[in-house]
Structure formats: C-alpha cells, structure tokens
CSV table of C-alpha atoms in Angstrom, one decimal:
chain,number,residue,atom,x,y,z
A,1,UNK,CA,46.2,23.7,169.1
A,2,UNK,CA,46.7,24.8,172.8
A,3,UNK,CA,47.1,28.4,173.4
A,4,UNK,CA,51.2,29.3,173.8
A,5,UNK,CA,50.0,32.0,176.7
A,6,UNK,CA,46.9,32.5,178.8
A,7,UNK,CA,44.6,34.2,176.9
A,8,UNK,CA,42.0,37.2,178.5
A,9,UNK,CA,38.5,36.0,177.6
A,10,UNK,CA,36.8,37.8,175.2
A,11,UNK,CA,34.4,40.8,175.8
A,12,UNK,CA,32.7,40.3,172.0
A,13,UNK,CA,32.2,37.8,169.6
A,14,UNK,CA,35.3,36.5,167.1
A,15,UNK,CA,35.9,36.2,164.0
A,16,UNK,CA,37.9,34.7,162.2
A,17,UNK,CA,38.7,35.7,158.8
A,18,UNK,CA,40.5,33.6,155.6
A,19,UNK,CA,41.8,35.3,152.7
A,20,UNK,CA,43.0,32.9,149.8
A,21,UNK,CA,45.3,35.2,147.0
A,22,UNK,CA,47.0,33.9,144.6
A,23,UNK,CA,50.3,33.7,146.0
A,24,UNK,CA,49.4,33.7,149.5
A,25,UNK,CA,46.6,33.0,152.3
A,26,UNK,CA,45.8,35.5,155.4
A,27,UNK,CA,44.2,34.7,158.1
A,28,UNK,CA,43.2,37.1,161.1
A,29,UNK,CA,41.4,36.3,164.6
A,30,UNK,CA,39.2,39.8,165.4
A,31,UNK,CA,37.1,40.5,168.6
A,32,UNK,CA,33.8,42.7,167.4
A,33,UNK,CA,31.4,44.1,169.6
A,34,UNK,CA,28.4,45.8,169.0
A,35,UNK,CA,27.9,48.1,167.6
A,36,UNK,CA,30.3,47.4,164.8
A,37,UNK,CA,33.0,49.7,164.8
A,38,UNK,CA,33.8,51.3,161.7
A,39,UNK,CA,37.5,52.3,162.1
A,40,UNK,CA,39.8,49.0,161.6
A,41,UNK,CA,40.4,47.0,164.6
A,42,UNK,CA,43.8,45.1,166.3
A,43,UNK,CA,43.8,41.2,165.4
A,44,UNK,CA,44.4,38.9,168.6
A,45,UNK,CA,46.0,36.9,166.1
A,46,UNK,CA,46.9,37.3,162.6
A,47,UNK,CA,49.1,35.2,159.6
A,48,UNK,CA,50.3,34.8,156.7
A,49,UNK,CA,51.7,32.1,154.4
A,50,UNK,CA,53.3,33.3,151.0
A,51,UNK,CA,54.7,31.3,148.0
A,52,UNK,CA,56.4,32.1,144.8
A,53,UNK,CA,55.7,28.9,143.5
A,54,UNK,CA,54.5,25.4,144.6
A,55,UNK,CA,56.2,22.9,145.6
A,56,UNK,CA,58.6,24.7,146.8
A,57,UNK,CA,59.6,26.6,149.9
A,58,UNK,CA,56.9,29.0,151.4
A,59,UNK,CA,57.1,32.1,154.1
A,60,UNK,CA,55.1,31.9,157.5
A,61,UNK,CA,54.4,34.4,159.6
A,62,UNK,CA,52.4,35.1,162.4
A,63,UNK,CA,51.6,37.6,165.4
A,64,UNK,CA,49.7,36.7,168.5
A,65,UNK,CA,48.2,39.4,171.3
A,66,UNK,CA,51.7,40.0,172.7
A,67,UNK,CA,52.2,41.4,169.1
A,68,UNK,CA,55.7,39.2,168.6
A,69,UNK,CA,56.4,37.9,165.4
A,70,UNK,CA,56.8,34.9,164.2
A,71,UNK,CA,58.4,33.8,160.8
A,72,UNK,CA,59.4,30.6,159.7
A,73,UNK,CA,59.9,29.0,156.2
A,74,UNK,CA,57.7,25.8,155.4
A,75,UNK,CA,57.7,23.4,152.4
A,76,UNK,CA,54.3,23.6,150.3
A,77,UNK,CA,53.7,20.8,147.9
A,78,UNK,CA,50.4,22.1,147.0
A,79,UNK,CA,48.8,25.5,147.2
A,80,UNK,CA,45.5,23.9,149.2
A,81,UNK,CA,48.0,22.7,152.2
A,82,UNK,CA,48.4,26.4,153.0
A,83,UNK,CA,45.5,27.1,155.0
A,84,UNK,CA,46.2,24.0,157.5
A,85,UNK,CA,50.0,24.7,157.7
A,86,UNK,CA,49.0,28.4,158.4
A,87,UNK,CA,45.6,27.8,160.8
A,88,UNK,CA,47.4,25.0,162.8
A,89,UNK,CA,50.4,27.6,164.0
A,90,UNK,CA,47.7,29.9,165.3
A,91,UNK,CA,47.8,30.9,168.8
A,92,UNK,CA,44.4,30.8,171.1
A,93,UNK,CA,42.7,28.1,168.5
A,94,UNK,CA,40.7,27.4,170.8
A,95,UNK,CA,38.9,30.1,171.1
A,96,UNK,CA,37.6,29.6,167.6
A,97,UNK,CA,36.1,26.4,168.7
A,98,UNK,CA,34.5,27.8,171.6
A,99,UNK,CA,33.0,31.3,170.4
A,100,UNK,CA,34.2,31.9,167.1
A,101,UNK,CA,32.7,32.1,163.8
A,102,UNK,CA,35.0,31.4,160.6
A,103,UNK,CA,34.6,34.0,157.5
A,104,UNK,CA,36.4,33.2,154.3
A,105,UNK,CA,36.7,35.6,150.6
A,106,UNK,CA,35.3,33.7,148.2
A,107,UNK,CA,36.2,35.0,145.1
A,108,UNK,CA,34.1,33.7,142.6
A,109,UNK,CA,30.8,32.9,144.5
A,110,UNK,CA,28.0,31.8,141.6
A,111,UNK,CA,25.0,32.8,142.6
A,112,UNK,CA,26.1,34.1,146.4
A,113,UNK,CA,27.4,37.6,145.0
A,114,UNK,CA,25.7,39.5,147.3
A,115,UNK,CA,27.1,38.4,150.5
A,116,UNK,CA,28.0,37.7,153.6
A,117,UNK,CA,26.1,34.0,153.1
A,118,UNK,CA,25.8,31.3,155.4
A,119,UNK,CA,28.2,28.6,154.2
A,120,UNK,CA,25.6,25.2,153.7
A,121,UNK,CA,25.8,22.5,151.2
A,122,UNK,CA,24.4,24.5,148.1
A,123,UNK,CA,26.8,27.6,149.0
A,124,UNK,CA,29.5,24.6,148.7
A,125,UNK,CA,28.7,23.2,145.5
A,126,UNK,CA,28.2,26.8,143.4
A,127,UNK,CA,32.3,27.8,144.7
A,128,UNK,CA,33.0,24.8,143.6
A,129,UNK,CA,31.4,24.6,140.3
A,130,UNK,CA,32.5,28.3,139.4
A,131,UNK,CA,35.9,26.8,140.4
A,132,UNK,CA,37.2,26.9,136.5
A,133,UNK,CA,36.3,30.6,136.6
A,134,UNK,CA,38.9,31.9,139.5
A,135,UNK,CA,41.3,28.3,139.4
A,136,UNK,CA,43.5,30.4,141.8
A,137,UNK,CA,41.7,31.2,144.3
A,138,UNK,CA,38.3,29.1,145.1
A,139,UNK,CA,40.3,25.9,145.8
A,140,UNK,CA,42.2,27.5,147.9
A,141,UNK,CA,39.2,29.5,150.0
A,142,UNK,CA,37.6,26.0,150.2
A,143,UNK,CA,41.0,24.1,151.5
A,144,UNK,CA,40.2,27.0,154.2
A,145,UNK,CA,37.0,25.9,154.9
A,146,UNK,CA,38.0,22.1,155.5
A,147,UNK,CA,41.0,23.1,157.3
A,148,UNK,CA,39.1,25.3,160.2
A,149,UNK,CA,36.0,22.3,160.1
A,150,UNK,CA,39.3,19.5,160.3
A,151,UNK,CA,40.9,21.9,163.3
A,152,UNK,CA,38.0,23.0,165.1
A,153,UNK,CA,34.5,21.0,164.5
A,154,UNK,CA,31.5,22.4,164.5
A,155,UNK,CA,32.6,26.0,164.1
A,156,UNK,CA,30.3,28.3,162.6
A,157,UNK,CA,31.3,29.4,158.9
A,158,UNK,CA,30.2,31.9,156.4
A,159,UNK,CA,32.0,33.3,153.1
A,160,UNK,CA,32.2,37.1,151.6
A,161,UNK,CA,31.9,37.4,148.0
A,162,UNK,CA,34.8,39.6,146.5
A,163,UNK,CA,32.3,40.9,144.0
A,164,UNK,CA,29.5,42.0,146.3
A,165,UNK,CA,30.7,45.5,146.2
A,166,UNK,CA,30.0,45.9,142.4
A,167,UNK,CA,26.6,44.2,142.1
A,168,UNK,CA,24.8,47.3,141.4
A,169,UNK,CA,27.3,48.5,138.3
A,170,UNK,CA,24.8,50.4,135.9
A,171,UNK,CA,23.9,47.6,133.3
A,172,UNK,CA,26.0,50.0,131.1
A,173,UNK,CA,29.1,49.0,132.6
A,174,UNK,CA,28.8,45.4,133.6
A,175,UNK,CA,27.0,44.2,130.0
A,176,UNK,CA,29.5,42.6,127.4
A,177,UNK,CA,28.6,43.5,123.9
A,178,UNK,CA,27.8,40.0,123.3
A,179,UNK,CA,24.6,38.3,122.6
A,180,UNK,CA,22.2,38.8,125.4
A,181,UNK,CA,21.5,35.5,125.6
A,182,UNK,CA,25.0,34.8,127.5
A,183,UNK,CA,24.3,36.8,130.1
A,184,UNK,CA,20.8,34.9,130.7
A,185,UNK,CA,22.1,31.4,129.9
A,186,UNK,CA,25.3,31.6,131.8
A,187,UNK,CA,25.0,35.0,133.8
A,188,UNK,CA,27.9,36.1,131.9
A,189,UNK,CA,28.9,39.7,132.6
A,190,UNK,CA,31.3,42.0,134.6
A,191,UNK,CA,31.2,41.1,137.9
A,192,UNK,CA,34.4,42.7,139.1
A,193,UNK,CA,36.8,41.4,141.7
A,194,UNK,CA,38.8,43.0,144.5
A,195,UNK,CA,35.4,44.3,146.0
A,196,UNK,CA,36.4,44.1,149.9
A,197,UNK,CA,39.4,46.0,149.4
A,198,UNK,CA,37.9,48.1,146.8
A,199,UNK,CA,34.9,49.1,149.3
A,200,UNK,CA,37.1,49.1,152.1
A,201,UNK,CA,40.1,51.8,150.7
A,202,UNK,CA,36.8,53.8,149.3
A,203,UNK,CA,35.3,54.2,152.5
A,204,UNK,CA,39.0,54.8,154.6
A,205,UNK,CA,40.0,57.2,152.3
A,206,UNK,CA,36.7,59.5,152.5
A,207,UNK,CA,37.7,58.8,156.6
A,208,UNK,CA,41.3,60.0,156.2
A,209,UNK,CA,40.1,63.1,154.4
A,210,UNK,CA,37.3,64.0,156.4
A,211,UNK,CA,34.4,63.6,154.1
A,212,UNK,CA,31.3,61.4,153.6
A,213,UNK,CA,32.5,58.9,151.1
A,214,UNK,CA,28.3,59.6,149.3
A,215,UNK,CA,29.9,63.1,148.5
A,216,UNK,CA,33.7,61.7,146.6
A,217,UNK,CA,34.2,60.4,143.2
A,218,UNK,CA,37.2,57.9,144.3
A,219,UNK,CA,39.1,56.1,141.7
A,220,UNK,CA,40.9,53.2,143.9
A,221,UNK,CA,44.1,51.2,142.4
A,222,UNK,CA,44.6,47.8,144.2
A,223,UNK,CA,47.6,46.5,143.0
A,224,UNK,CA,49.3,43.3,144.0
A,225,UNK,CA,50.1,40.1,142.5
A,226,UNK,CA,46.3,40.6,141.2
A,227,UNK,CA,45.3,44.1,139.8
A,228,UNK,CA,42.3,46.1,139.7
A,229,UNK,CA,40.9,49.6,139.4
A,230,UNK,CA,37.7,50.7,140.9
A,231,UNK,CA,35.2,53.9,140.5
A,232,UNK,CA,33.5,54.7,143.2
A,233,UNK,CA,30.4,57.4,142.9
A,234,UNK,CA,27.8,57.9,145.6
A,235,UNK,CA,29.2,55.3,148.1
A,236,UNK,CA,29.0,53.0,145.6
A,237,UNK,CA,30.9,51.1,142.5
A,238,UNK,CA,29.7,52.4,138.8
A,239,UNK,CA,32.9,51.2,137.3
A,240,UNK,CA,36.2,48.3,137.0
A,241,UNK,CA,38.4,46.7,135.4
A,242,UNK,CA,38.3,43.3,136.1
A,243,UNK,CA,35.0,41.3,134.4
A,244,UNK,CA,33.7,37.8,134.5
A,245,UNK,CA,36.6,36.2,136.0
A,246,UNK,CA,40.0,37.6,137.6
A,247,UNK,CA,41.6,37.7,134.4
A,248,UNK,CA,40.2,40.7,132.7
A,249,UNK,CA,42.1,44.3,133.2
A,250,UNK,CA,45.1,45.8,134.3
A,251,UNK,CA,48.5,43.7,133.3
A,252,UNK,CA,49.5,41.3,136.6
A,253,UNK,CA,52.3,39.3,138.3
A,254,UNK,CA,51.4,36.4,136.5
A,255,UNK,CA,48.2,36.9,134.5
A,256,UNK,CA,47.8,38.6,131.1
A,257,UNK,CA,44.7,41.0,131.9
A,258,UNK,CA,42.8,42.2,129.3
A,259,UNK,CA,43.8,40.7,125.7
A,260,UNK,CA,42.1,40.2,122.0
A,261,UNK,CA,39.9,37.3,122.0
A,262,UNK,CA,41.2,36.7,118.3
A,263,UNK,CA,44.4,36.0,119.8
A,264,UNK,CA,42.9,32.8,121.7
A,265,UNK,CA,41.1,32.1,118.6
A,266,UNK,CA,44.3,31.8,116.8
A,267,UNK,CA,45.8,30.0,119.1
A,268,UNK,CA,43.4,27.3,119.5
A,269,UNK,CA,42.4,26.7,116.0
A,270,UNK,CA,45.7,26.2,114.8
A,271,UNK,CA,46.5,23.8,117.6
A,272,UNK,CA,49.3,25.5,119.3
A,273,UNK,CA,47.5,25.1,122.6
A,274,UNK,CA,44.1,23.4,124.4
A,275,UNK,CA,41.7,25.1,126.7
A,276,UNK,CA,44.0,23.9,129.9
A,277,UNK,CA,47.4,24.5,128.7
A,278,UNK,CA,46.1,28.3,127.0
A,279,UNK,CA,44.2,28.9,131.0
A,280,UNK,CA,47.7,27.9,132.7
A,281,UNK,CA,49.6,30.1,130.4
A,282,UNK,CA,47.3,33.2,130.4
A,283,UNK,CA,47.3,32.4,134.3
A,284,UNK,CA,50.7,31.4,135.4
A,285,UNK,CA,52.8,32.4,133.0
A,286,UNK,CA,51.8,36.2,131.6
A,287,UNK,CA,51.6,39.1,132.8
A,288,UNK,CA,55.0,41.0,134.6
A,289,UNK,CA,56.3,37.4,134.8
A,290,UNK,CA,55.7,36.8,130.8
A,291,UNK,CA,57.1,40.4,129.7
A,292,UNK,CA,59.9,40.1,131.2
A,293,UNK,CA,61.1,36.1,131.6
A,294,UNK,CA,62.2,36.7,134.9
A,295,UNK,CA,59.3,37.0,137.6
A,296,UNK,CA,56.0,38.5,138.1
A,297,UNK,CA,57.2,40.1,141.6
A,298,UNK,CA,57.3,43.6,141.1
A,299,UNK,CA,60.2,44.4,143.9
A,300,UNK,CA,62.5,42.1,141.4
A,301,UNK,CA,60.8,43.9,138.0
A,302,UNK,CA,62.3,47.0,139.8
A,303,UNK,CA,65.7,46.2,141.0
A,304,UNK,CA,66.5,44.5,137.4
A,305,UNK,CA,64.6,47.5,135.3
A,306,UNK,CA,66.9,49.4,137.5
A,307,UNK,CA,70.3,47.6,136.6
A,308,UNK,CA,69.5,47.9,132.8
A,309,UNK,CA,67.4,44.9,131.8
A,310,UNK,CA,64.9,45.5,128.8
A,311,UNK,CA,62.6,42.7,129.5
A,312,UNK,CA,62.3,43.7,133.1
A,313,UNK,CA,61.8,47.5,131.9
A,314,UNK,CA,59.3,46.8,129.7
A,315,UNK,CA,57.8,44.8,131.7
A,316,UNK,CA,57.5,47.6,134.3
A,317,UNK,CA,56.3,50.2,131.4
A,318,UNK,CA,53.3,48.1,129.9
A,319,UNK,CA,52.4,47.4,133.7
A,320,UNK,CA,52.2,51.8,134.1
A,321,UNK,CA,50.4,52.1,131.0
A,322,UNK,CA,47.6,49.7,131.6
A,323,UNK,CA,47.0,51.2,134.9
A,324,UNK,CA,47.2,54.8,134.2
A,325,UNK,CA,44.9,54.3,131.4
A,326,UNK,CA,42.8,52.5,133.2
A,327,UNK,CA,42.9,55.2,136.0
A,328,UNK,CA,41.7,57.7,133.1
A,329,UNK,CA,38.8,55.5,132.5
A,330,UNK,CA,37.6,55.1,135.5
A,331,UNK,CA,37.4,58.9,135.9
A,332,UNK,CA,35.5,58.9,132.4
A,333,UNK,CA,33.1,56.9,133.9
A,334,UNK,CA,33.1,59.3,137.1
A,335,UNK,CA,32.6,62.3,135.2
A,336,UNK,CA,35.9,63.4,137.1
A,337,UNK,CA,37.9,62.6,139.9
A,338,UNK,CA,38.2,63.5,144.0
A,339,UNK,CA,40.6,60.8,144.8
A,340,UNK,CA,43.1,58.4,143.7
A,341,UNK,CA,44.1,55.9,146.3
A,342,UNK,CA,46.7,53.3,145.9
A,343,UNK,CA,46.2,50.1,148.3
A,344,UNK,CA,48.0,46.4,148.0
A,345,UNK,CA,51.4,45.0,147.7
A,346,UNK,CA,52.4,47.2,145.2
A,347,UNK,CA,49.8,50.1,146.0
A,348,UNK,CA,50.9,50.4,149.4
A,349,UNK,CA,54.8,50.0,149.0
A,350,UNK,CA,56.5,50.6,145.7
A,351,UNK,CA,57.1,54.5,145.9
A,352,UNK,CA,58.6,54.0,141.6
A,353,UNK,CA,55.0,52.5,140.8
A,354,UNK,CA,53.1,55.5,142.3
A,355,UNK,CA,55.1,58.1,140.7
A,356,UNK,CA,55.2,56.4,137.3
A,357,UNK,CA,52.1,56.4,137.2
A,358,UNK,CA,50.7,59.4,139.0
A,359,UNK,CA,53.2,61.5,136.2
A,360,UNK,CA,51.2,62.6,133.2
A,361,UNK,CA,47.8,62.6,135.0
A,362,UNK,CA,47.8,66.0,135.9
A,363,UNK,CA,44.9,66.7,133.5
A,364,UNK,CA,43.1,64.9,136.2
A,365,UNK,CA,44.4,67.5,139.4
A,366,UNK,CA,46.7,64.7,139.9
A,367,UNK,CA,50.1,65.6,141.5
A,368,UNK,CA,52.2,63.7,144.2
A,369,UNK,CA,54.4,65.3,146.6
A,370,UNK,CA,57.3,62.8,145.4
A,371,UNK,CA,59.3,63.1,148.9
A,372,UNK,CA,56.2,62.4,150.7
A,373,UNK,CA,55.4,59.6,148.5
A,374,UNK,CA,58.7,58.2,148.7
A,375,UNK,CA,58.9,57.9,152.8
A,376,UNK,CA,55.3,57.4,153.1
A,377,UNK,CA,53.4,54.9,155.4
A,378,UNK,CA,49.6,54.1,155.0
A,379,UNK,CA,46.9,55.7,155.6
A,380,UNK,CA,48.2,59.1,154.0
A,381,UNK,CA,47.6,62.0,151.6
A,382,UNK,CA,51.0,62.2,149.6
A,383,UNK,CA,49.4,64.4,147.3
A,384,UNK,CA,51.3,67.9,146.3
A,385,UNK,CA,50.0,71.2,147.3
A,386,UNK,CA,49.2,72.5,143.7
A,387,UNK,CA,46.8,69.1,143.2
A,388,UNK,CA,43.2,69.6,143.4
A,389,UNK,CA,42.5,66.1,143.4
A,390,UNK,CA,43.9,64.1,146.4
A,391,UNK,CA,46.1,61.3,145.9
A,392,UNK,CA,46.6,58.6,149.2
A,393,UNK,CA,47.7,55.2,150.3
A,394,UNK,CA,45.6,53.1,151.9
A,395,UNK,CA,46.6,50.0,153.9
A,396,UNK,CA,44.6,47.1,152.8
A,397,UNK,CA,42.9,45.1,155.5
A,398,UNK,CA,41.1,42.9,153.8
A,399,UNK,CA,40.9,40.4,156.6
A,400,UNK,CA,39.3,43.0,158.8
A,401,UNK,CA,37.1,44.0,156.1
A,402,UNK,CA,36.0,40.0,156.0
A,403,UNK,CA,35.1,40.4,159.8
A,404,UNK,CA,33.2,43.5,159.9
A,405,UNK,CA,31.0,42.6,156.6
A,406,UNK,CA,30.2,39.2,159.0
A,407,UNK,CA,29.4,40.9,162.2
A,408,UNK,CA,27.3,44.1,160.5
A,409,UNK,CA,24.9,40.8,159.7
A,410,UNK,CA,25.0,39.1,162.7
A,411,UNK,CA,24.5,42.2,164.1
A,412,UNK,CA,21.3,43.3,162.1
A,413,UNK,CA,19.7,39.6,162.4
A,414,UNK,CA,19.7,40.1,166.0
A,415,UNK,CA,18.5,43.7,166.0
C-alpha cells in the first residue's frame, strides 16, 4: 500500500468514495475543501473493477494524480473480492489512513434512508438485514467496508443511501395500493433507487443550461446495467420508476423490471420454482439478457440487433418501450417537461438508445439533433433547434456525488 510516486500533501480533507453496481465497483479518492464546491471535482485517484460474470475474469482499471491509466485483467471468484482486489491497487493509500474518511452507496439502507449516516454497529446490522432486498449490491458495499477497515484501520467511514433523494415523493407516488398495514408493519413502499445519480444529473443539467434547477421540471433516464427514470419538480423528486427494491421499473441488463405479480403466483404455486431460484432468475437471468439469450450488455444487444438477430432486436425494442413510456409518465406526473437528460452506461454512450427513444416523443417538445447526438460527449445539449424542451447527456459521477453529500455534512457539523 505504499504510494508508486511522492504524493503533494493535501490542502483539504479526503474522501474516499465506494460505489458497489451490479456488475462493477468504483472507487474514487477526492480532496474537498470548504466551502464545498458544487461543480464536480478531479479524483487524486480513481478505479474501477467490472465483471460480466463471476468467477470468471474481471477488468481493472485505475488512474492516479499523473492521470495515467492503468488496466489489467484479474480473476474474481466472488463478487465481494472486488472491493479488496480494486482498493489494494490504489495509489497514495496511505493517505486514507492518515486524513481520509471512507464513503460507500448503500443501496438499500433500512431505516438510514436519509443519509449521509455515520457507519456504527446498528447502521451495520439494518444493510445487512435489508440484504435480501438489493442481493446485488449491499454485500458488495459491505465487502467495501471491511476491505478499507482490513487495508487501512481505524479509518473513518460513513454510507449514502441511494434512496435519500426520493424520501419526500408525495405519499401519492410512493404508496402501493396494498393494505396499509404493509407499509406500517414492514415500511413497504416506493423508495426508489438511483437517487445520487438521479439528484446529481438533475442538478448539472439545470448548471449546463443556466437555470436554477427549483425553476425546471427534469425528467432524468439513468440507464446502465440497472435502469431508472426520475421526475424532478422544485429541486426535488415527485416521481420513479423503481419501488421497494431495485427490481421494479424499466426493463434491465439482467433484471426483469416491472412484471405481474400473478405471474410469480403461478409460478410458485405450481412448483416450477422456490423463492431463491424465482429471486436468481428475475435477477440474473431476465431482463436484455432473458429477451434475447445472449447477454444483458447493451453494446452486444446492438451489434447482434444490427446483424439481424430477433432475440437481440427484440430485446432492444421492449428495452425502448419501457423507457419511453416511462419517460411519458414521469412527465404526467410533472405536469410537463423542461428536460430530458440521459446519464449512465447506456445514457451517456449508446447514440441508437437515445434516438430510439427520443423518436416519437415529440408530443413532449422532444427532438434530438441526431448528428449532435451521435458525436456527442457529456455534459451537452444534443437537442434540435425546433425542440422546446431540452434534451442532454450528463456524465455520471456518482463517486463524486458520494464525496460531496459527506463533506456538505461534515461541513455543516462544524459550522
């Protein structure tokens, strides 16, 4: 863990921010000062480890102050052994043992949905018990949180929810139409995921357009191997797709989104599958990946809807329809629409994505400037002249989203 280069010492405090996905973990090293800043700040030191599936052979890459990159391929035999394979090949390490403080997503959180929380024993055991809820990702965060205590004791660590940005929904939205009860046994209701990157496209788009984000109505798509829409009114989220767990919505890389709870029904009564085997399929095994038998990657959905195969073509359509319905729900819910902003994997960099599903939305004022769109680089308008609603892409920084969430805080406690 010895820095590979002297290192400057640093002028604020660090952070360092863990991001746990589904098919990959992030990790960034910021230096924040006070007063926060609000435009998105260089990492000293930022990674990435990304799988297609486990065990199996896994990407690494990384980027230290001299901005150099640095990829390698490791073997993972579990998903948890990616935050120490990926933490240990950071440069300036210690650092984090010296000044830092450790921030991790959490994306299920229990009762700790309105973070930034200090992470202590009873923060622990509510990730861990809503574990079943987001099986993806809360091991993972909390292999993140052993791996920084393992590699640097004694470091200061805290976690983010991912659904802190839609606690204040209108009851309206986040109440299922299920016995009330439900809700005030088990809390069960739309919490919505996706909420840093959601919250954190929202605000840079208002930025980028030169507007206070309390005056836009902002519909924001983040699209990866997880999807989700957001609607953004006021500053704040009225509105999304996703509900008690990840699993509700658009149609994914892997998961099923949204789905009749008869067909569950069905399939458990009559034995075909068991609560495990129905959460690994609707989890692992639906979605762009199910549609099409091939893979839930949507570069590879693409290339092979492109050479003529119907699974992978489908698979591509269904995946435009959920999410340009969903799009026109979310404006419902606005009342209308100021901006549609793509952000993630897929948001940020597939160009046929964007213009299948931009096409037939100009009800909304929706238009794209398909050149622009197709040689565009976030943080952009690619939107056509005649549109009256705006249409960017926003690069998603949820790691320095993480930080800045921490060190706003910090930075009020010792106000």
């Amino acid at each position: 863990m010895c820095p590979r280069r002297a290192e400057r010492p640093p002028r604020g405090n660090l952070f360092l921010a863990c991001d746990g996905g589904s098919s990959s973990f992030k990790a960034a090293l910021f230096e924040i000062g006070d007063p926060v800043p609000h435009a998105p700040q260089a990492a000293r030191w930022e990674g990435a480890i990304a799988w297609k599936r486990v065990p199996g052979p896994a990407g690494l890459t990384s980027r230290g102050h001299a901005q150099q990159d640095a990829n390698s391929h490791v073997s993972l035999d579990r998903t948890i052994d990616a935050p120490g394979r990926l933490l240990a090949s950071m440069e300036a390490g210690e650092l984090v043992s010296a000044r830092g403080i450790a921030v991790h997503r959490i994306v299920h959180a229990g009762d700790f949905e309105r973070s930034p929380a200090r992470l202590t024993d009873s923060v622990r055991r509510a990730i861990e018990s809503a574990e079943a809820l987001a099986p993806e990702h809360n091991a993972l965060a909390l292999a993140g949180v052993d791996a920084v205590a393992r590699l640097w004791p004694g470091t200061e660590q805290f976690i983010v929810s991912d659904s802190a940005y839609h606690a204040d929904m209108p009851l309206a939205a986040s109440t299922y139409a299920v016995p009330s009860a439900w809700n005030r046994v088990w809390g069960i209701r739309r919490l919505g995921f996706h909420g840093i990157s959601h919250g954190y496209s929202a605000a840079r788009s208002a930025q980028l357009l030169g507007k206070p984000m309390r005056a836009l109505k902002i519909v924001t798509c983040h699209l990866g191997n997880g999807c989700s829409l957001a609607a953004t009114a006021a500053g704040a989220s009225i509105d999304t797709t996703m509900g008690w767990t990840p699993m509700e919505g658009l149609a994914m890389g892997q998961r099923s989104g949204s789905l009749d709870p008869g067909i569950m029904l069905y399939l458990l009564e009559r034995g075909r599958y068991d609560a495990a085997e129905l959460r690994r399929v609707l989890n692992e095994e639906s979605g762009l990946k199910g549609i099409s038998g091939l893979s839930g990657d949507m570069r590879e959905i693409i290339e092979t809807a492109e050479a003529g195969h119907p699974g992978a073509t489908l698979a591509f359509d269904v995946f435009v329809h959920r999410v340009r319905s969903g799009i026109g729900a979310m404006a419902a819910s606005l009342g209308g629409i100021d901006a549609l902003v793509f952000t993630g994997g897929i948001g940020e960099n597939a160009h046929p994505v964007r213009r299948a599903v931009c096409s037939g939305l100009e009800f909304l004022g929706i238009a794209l400037d398909d050149e622009l769109d197709a040689r565009a680089q976030p943080d952009c308008d690619v939107s056509a002249r005649s549109a009256s609603a705006r249409t960017l892409i926003v690069r998603a920084r949820e790691t320095w989203e993480i930080a800045r969430q921490c060190a706003l805080v910090m930075e009020r406690a010792n106000a």
